[in-house]
PDB file of C-alpha atoms in Angstrom:
ATOM      1  CA  UNK A  26      -0.010   0.024  -0.035  1.00 69.00           C
ATOM      2  CA  UNK A  27       1.325   3.440  -0.873  1.00 84.00           C
ATOM      3  CA  UNK A  28       2.086   5.789   1.832  1.00 89.00           C
ATOM      4  CA  UNK A  29       0.551   9.362   1.979  1.00 91.00           C
ATOM      5  CA  UNK A  30       4.047  10.811   1.084  1.00 93.00           C
ATOM      6  CA  UNK A  31       4.304   8.619  -1.877  1.00 92.00           C
ATOM      7  CA  UNK A  32       0.677   9.586  -3.000  1.00 92.00           C
ATOM      8  CA  UNK A  33       1.426  13.410  -2.647  1.00 94.00           C
ATOM      9  CA  UNK A  34       4.716  13.082  -4.381  1.00 94.00           C
ATOM     10  CA  UNK A  35       3.084  11.009  -7.140  1.00 93.00           C
ATOM     11  CA  UNK A  36       0.578  13.834  -7.709  1.00 91.00           C
ATOM     12  CA  UNK A  37       3.308  16.460  -8.268  1.00 93.00           C
ATOM     13  CA  UNK A  38       2.850  18.206  -4.914  1.00 93.00           C
ATOM     14  CA  UNK A  39       5.750  20.419  -3.960  1.00 93.00           C
ATOM     15  CA  UNK A  40       6.858  18.692  -0.767  1.00 94.00           C
ATOM     16  CA  UNK A  41       8.104  21.468   1.506  1.00 95.00           C
ATOM     17  CA  UNK A  42       9.720  20.442   4.769  1.00 95.00           C
ATOM     18  CA  UNK A  43       6.449  21.166   6.591  1.00 96.00           C
ATOM     19  CA  UNK A  44       4.302  19.154   4.136  1.00 96.00           C
ATOM     20  CA  UNK A  45       6.756  16.213   4.324  1.00 96.00           C
ATOM     21  CA  UNK A  46       6.681  16.115   8.097  1.00 97.00           C
ATOM     22  CA  UNK A  47       2.934  16.296   8.264  1.00 97.00           C
ATOM     23  CA  UNK A  48       2.607  13.436   5.619  1.00 95.00           C
ATOM     24  CA  UNK A  49       5.236  11.364   7.513  1.00 95.00           C
ATOM     25  CA  UNK A  50       3.163  11.789  10.783  1.00 95.00           C
ATOM     26  CA  UNK A  51       0.495   9.717   9.031  1.00 92.00           C
ATOM     27  CA  UNK A  52       3.035   7.370   7.328  1.00 92.00           C
ATOM     28  CA  UNK A  53       4.687   6.576  10.775  1.00 87.00           C
ATOM     29  CA  UNK A  54       1.622   4.831  11.877  1.00 72.00           C
ATOM     30  CA  UNK A  55       2.372   2.105   9.359  1.00 63.00           C
ATOM     31  CA  UNK A  56      -0.001  -0.815   9.920  1.00 52.00           C
ATOM     32  CA  UNK A  57      -1.641   0.846  12.847  1.00 58.00           C
ATOM     33  CA  UNK A  58      -4.532   2.905  11.410  1.00 70.00           C
ATOM     34  CA  UNK A  59      -5.077   6.258  13.174  1.00 83.00           C
ATOM     35  CA  UNK A  60      -7.585   9.115  13.102  1.00 91.00           C
ATOM     36  CA  UNK A  61      -5.560  12.099  14.309  1.00 92.00           C
ATOM     37  CA  UNK A  62      -6.889  15.575  15.316  1.00 94.00           C
ATOM     38  CA  UNK A  63      -4.897  18.568  13.924  1.00 96.00           C
ATOM     39  CA  UNK A  64      -3.472  19.007  17.421  1.00 96.00           C
ATOM     40  CA  UNK A  65      -2.274  15.505  17.366  1.00 94.00           C
ATOM     41  CA  UNK A  66      -0.577  16.048  14.063  1.00 96.00           C
ATOM     42  CA  UNK A  67       0.930  19.338  15.308  1.00 97.00           C
ATOM     43  CA  UNK A  68       2.236  17.759  18.459  1.00 97.00           C
ATOM     44  CA  UNK A  69       3.841  14.971  16.345  1.00 95.00           C
ATOM     45  CA  UNK A  70       5.185  17.355  13.745  1.00 97.00           C
ATOM     46  CA  UNK A  71       6.702  19.686  16.305  1.00 97.00           C
ATOM     47  CA  UNK A  72       8.755  16.786  17.728  1.00 97.00           C
ATOM     48  CA  UNK A  73      10.353  16.486  14.257  1.00 96.00           C
ATOM     49  CA  UNK A  74      10.296  20.100  12.991  1.00 97.00           C
ATOM     50  CA  UNK A  75      10.103  22.491  16.028  1.00 97.00           C
ATOM     51  CA  UNK A  76       9.423  25.754  13.909  1.00 97.00           C
ATOM     52  CA  UNK A  77       6.341  24.315  12.269  1.00 98.00           C
ATOM     53  CA  UNK A  78       3.207  26.391  13.028  1.00 97.00           C
ATOM     54  CA  UNK A  79      -0.381  25.476  14.031  1.00 97.00           C
ATOM     55  CA  UNK A  80      -1.615  27.514  10.936  1.00 97.00           C
ATOM     56  CA  UNK A  81       0.701  25.505   8.674  1.00 97.00           C
ATOM     57  CA  UNK A  82      -0.696  22.235  10.080  1.00 98.00           C
ATOM     58  CA  UNK A  83      -4.361  23.296   9.652  1.00 97.00           C
ATOM     59  CA  UNK A  84      -3.689  24.768   6.156  1.00 97.00           C
ATOM     60  CA  UNK A  85      -1.871  21.666   4.940  1.00 97.00           C
ATOM     61  CA  UNK A  86      -4.520  19.338   6.481  1.00 97.00           C
ATOM     62  CA  UNK A  87      -7.220  21.368   4.558  1.00 97.00           C
ATOM     63  CA  UNK A  88      -5.200  21.078   1.281  1.00 96.00           C
ATOM     64  CA  UNK A  89      -4.829  17.400   1.728  1.00 95.00           C
ATOM     65  CA  UNK A  90      -8.637  16.986   2.238  1.00 96.00           C
ATOM     66  CA  UNK A  91      -9.347  19.110  -0.794  1.00 95.00           C
ATOM     67  CA  UNK A  92      -6.980  17.070  -2.817  1.00 93.00           C
ATOM     68  CA  UNK A  93      -8.803  13.782  -1.621  1.00 92.00           C
ATOM     69  CA  UNK A  94      -5.571  12.445   0.014  1.00 93.00           C
ATOM     70  CA  UNK A  95      -6.948  12.608   3.540  1.00 93.00           C
ATOM     71  CA  UNK A  96     -10.560  12.333   4.870  1.00 91.00           C
ATOM     72  CA  UNK A  97     -11.940  14.764   7.389  1.00 92.00           C
ATOM     73  CA  UNK A  98     -14.028  12.638   9.854  1.00 90.00           C
ATOM     74  CA  UNK A  99     -16.510  14.259  12.086  1.00 88.00           C
ATOM     75  CA  UNK A 100     -18.073  11.770  14.560  1.00 83.00           C
ATOM     76  CA  UNK A 101     -20.236  14.336  16.484  1.00 78.00           C
ATOM     77  CA  UNK A 102     -17.798  15.531  19.152  1.00 76.00           C
ATOM     78  CA  UNK A 103     -16.954  18.690  17.493  1.00 81.00           C
ATOM     79  CA  UNK A 104     -13.345  17.660  16.737  1.00 88.00           C
ATOM     80  CA  UNK A 105     -12.304  16.824  13.142  1.00 93.00           C
ATOM     81  CA  UNK A 106     -10.137  13.857  12.874  1.00 93.00           C
ATOM     82  CA  UNK A 107      -7.961  13.138   9.827  1.00 94.00           C
ATOM     83  CA  UNK A 108      -7.997   9.781   8.174  1.00 92.00           C
ATOM     84  CA  UNK A 109      -5.275   8.951   5.624  1.00 91.00           C
ATOM     85  CA  UNK A 110      -7.153   5.711   4.539  1.00 87.00           C
ATOM     86  CA  UNK A 111      -8.673   6.869   1.215  1.00 86.00           C
ATOM     87  CA  UNK A 112      -7.874   3.694  -0.757  1.00 77.00           C
ATOM     88  CA  UNK A 113     -11.206   1.879  -0.115  1.00 77.00           C
ATOM     89  CA  UNK A 114     -14.601   3.036   0.843  1.00 78.00           C
ATOM     90  CA  UNK A 115     -14.989   2.389   4.478  1.00 82.00           C
ATOM     91  CA  UNK A 116     -17.289   3.214   7.509  1.00 83.00           C
ATOM     92  CA  UNK A 117     -16.260   4.075  10.980  1.00 87.00           C
ATOM     93  CA  UNK A 118     -16.897   2.448  14.279  1.00 89.00           C
ATOM     94  CA  UNK A 119     -16.831   4.787  17.266  1.00 90.00           C
ATOM     95  CA  UNK A 120     -16.477   3.674  20.853  1.00 91.00           C
ATOM     96  CA  UNK A 121     -18.821   5.757  22.986  1.00 91.00           C
ATOM     97  CA  UNK A 122     -16.643   5.045  26.028  1.00 91.00           C
ATOM     98  CA  UNK A 123     -13.019   5.739  24.966  1.00 88.00           C
ATOM     99  CA  UNK A 124     -13.736   7.659  21.661  1.00 85.00           C
ATOM    100  CA  UNK A 125     -11.570   5.370  19.619  1.00 87.00           C
ATOM    101  CA  UNK A 126     -12.371   5.222  15.910  1.00 89.00           C
ATOM    102  CA  UNK A 127     -11.989   2.075  13.870  1.00 87.00           C
ATOM    103  CA  UNK A 128     -12.322   1.585  10.107  1.00 85.00           C
ATOM    104  CA  UNK A 129     -14.448  -1.222   8.653  1.00 83.00           C
ATOM    105  CA  UNK A 130     -14.607  -1.791   5.061  1.00 78.00           C
ATOM    106  CA  UNK A 131     -17.855  -1.142   3.269  1.00 72.00           C
ATOM    107  CA  UNK A 132     -18.235  -4.663   1.991  1.00 69.00           C
ATOM    108  CA  UNK A 133     -18.046  -6.002   5.636  1.00 60.00           C
ATOM    109  CA  UNK A 134     -20.835  -3.724   6.922  1.00 55.00           C
ATOM    110  CA  UNK A 135     -22.730  -2.291   4.082  1.00 55.00           C
ATOM    111  CA  UNK A 136     -24.439   0.996   4.478  1.00 51.00           C
ATOM    112  CA  UNK A 137     -28.025   1.835   3.812  1.00 55.00           C
ATOM    113  CA  UNK A 138     -29.151   0.638   0.489  1.00 60.00           C
ATOM    114  CA  UNK A 139     -28.997   3.405  -2.167  1.00 60.00           C
ATOM    115  CA  UNK A 140     -32.158   2.007  -3.789  1.00 63.00           C
ATOM    116  CA  UNK A 141     -34.118   2.489  -0.548  1.00 66.00           C
ATOM    117  CA  UNK A 142     -32.885   6.091  -0.468  1.00 67.00           C
ATOM    118  CA  UNK A 143     -33.929   6.724  -4.072  1.00 66.00           C
ATOM    119  CA  UNK A 144     -37.409   5.389  -3.284  1.00 73.00           C
ATOM    120  CA  UNK A 145     -37.786   7.881  -0.531  1.00 76.00           C
ATOM    121  CA  UNK A 146     -36.387  10.785  -2.370  1.00 76.00           C
ATOM    122  CA  UNK A 147     -37.020  10.436  -5.992  1.00 78.00           C
ATOM    123  CA  UNK A 148     -34.628  12.223  -8.334  1.00 80.00           C
ATOM    124  CA  UNK A 149     -32.073  12.693  -5.502  1.00 80.00           C
ATOM    125  CA  UNK A 150     -28.619  11.609  -6.825  1.00 77.00           C
ATOM    126  CA  UNK A 151     -26.323  10.093  -4.047  1.00 74.00           C
ATOM    127  CA  UNK A 152     -22.742  11.114  -4.466  1.00 74.00           C
ATOM    128  CA  UNK A 153     -21.327   9.883  -1.214  1.00 72.00           C
ATOM    129  CA  UNK A 154     -22.362   8.604   2.153  1.00 72.00           C
ATOM    130  CA  UNK A 155     -20.754   8.737   5.554  1.00 76.00           C
ATOM    131  CA  UNK A 156     -21.757   5.890   7.893  1.00 81.00           C
ATOM    132  CA  UNK A 157     -20.768   5.822  11.575  1.00 86.00           C
ATOM    133  CA  UNK A 158     -21.483   2.994  13.835  1.00 87.00           C
ATOM    134  CA  UNK A 159     -21.513   3.701  17.613  1.00 90.00           C
ATOM    135  CA  UNK A 160     -21.037   1.286  20.379  1.00 92.00           C
ATOM    136  CA  UNK A 161     -18.307  -0.113  22.704  1.00 94.00           C
ATOM    137  CA  UNK A 162     -15.024  -1.506  21.710  1.00 90.00           C
ATOM    138  CA  UNK A 163     -13.655  -4.769  22.882  1.00 92.00           C
ATOM    139  CA  UNK A 164     -11.589  -2.964  25.624  1.00 92.00           C
ATOM    140  CA  UNK A 165     -14.421  -1.022  26.979  1.00 91.00           C
ATOM    141  CA  UNK A 166     -17.161  -3.627  27.047  1.00 87.00           C
TER     142      UNK A 166
END
């Protein structure tokens, strides 16, 4: 699987030191899939590049979302989390106790049937769907 740094380089992004550090924050997770807040990204980026600013982190995350290379995930707690997993359509499982977020592939837990939605709202064209399942993770049960 391609890293975020590889995807951004492949699309011809100018990889400044700041952009590279932010992308590598996500790359460092490796097999562990993460959903970081902007403050999480800032904290990890400052450890590598102390002069990076909060504004640069927020602006770069916004650019990455606009480019479709990172997802902005809002699960109802008013804090946006950033998800570098854009390779496959997936849903999110949110633990109501510890607030952990887990990915689950759409094929495993299908979302609402789009044909059902079309029957309720004739003429409506569905372009995307965000599905969030809430419950308790194995550690919090």
